[in-house]
C-alpha cells in the first residue's frame, strides 16, 4: 500500500472506499435478484415479466457505479 509518511495516500483510501461500496452494491444486488427471480418463478405472465424487468433495472443501476 503506497504511503506518505506512514499514512495511506488519498488515492489508496479512495480505492478502498470505492471497493467497499462496490461490495455493498453487489450484496444488495444479489439479495434483490434472488428475491425477484424467486417471485418471478412463482408468478406467471405479466407479473413474472414485471419482476424480471425489475431485476434488469437493478443490474443496470449497479453497472453505472
Tab-separated table of C-alpha atoms in Angstrom:
chain	number	residue	atom	x	y	z
A	1	UNK	CA	0.000	0.000	0.000
A	2	UNK	CA	1.593	3.326	-1.046
A	3	UNK	CA	2.141	5.711	1.825
A	4	UNK	CA	3.366	9.192	2.506
A	5	UNK	CA	4.995	9.484	5.889
A	6	UNK	CA	3.451	6.213	7.088
A	7	UNK	CA	-0.151	7.103	6.252
A	8	UNK	CA	-2.152	5.707	3.306
A	9	UNK	CA	-2.385	8.071	0.348
A	10	UNK	CA	-5.649	9.670	-0.710
A	11	UNK	CA	-5.801	7.505	-3.829
A	12	UNK	CA	-5.348	4.359	-1.725
A	13	UNK	CA	-8.097	5.456	0.642
A	14	UNK	CA	-10.390	6.316	-2.259
A	15	UNK	CA	-9.745	2.933	-3.866
A	16	UNK	CA	-10.599	1.180	-0.593
A	17	UNK	CA	-13.817	3.176	-0.208
A	18	UNK	CA	-14.772	2.502	-3.833
A	19	UNK	CA	-14.163	-1.228	-3.403
A	20	UNK	CA	-16.204	-1.335	-0.187
A	21	UNK	CA	-19.071	0.494	-1.893
A	22	UNK	CA	-18.955	-1.956	-4.792
A	23	UNK	CA	-19.076	-4.906	-2.387
A	24	UNK	CA	-22.149	-3.468	-0.662
A	25	UNK	CA	-23.816	-2.852	-4.033
A	26	UNK	CA	-23.021	-6.410	-5.151
A	27	UNK	CA	-24.513	-7.809	-1.941
A	28	UNK	CA	-27.670	-5.749	-2.321
A	29	UNK	CA	-27.979	-6.774	-5.961
A	30	UNK	CA	-27.524	-10.431	-5.064
A	31	UNK	CA	-30.285	-10.260	-2.439
A	32	UNK	CA	-32.593	-8.351	-4.767
A	33	UNK	CA	-32.022	-10.683	-7.718
A	34	UNK	CA	-32.592	-13.805	-5.623
A	35	UNK	CA	-35.861	-12.387	-4.302
A	36	UNK	CA	-37.092	-11.176	-7.693
A	37	UNK	CA	-36.190	-14.349	-9.559
A	38	UNK	CA	-37.995	-16.490	-6.983
A	39	UNK	CA	-41.036	-14.237	-7.185
A	40	UNK	CA	-40.936	-14.276	-10.999
A	41	UNK	CA	-40.833	-18.073	-10.965
A	42	UNK	CA	-43.903	-18.113	-8.714
A	43	UNK	CA	-45.768	-15.501	-10.750
A	44	UNK	CA	-46.984	-16.035	-14.249
A	45	UNK	CA	-47.429	-13.797	-17.242
A	46	UNK	CA	-47.208	-10.062	-16.722
A	47	UNK	CA	-46.355	-10.257	-13.011
A	48	UNK	CA	-43.369	-12.508	-13.705
A	49	UNK	CA	-42.226	-10.252	-16.531
A	50	UNK	CA	-42.501	-7.212	-14.266
A	51	UNK	CA	-40.233	-8.926	-11.723
A	52	UNK	CA	-37.652	-9.740	-14.374
A	53	UNK	CA	-37.804	-6.124	-15.601
A	54	UNK	CA	-37.072	-5.089	-12.006
A	55	UNK	CA	-34.017	-7.384	-11.954
A	56	UNK	CA	-32.738	-5.913	-15.224
A	57	UNK	CA	-33.194	-2.377	-13.866
A	58	UNK	CA	-31.270	-3.252	-10.696
A	59	UNK	CA	-28.403	-4.669	-12.755
A	60	UNK	CA	-28.287	-1.548	-14.939
A	61	UNK	CA	-28.187	0.634	-11.829
A	62	UNK	CA	-25.245	-1.295	-10.324
A	63	UNK	CA	-23.330	-1.282	-13.617
A	64	UNK	CA	-23.415	2.547	-13.544
A	65	UNK	CA	-21.276	2.551	-10.386
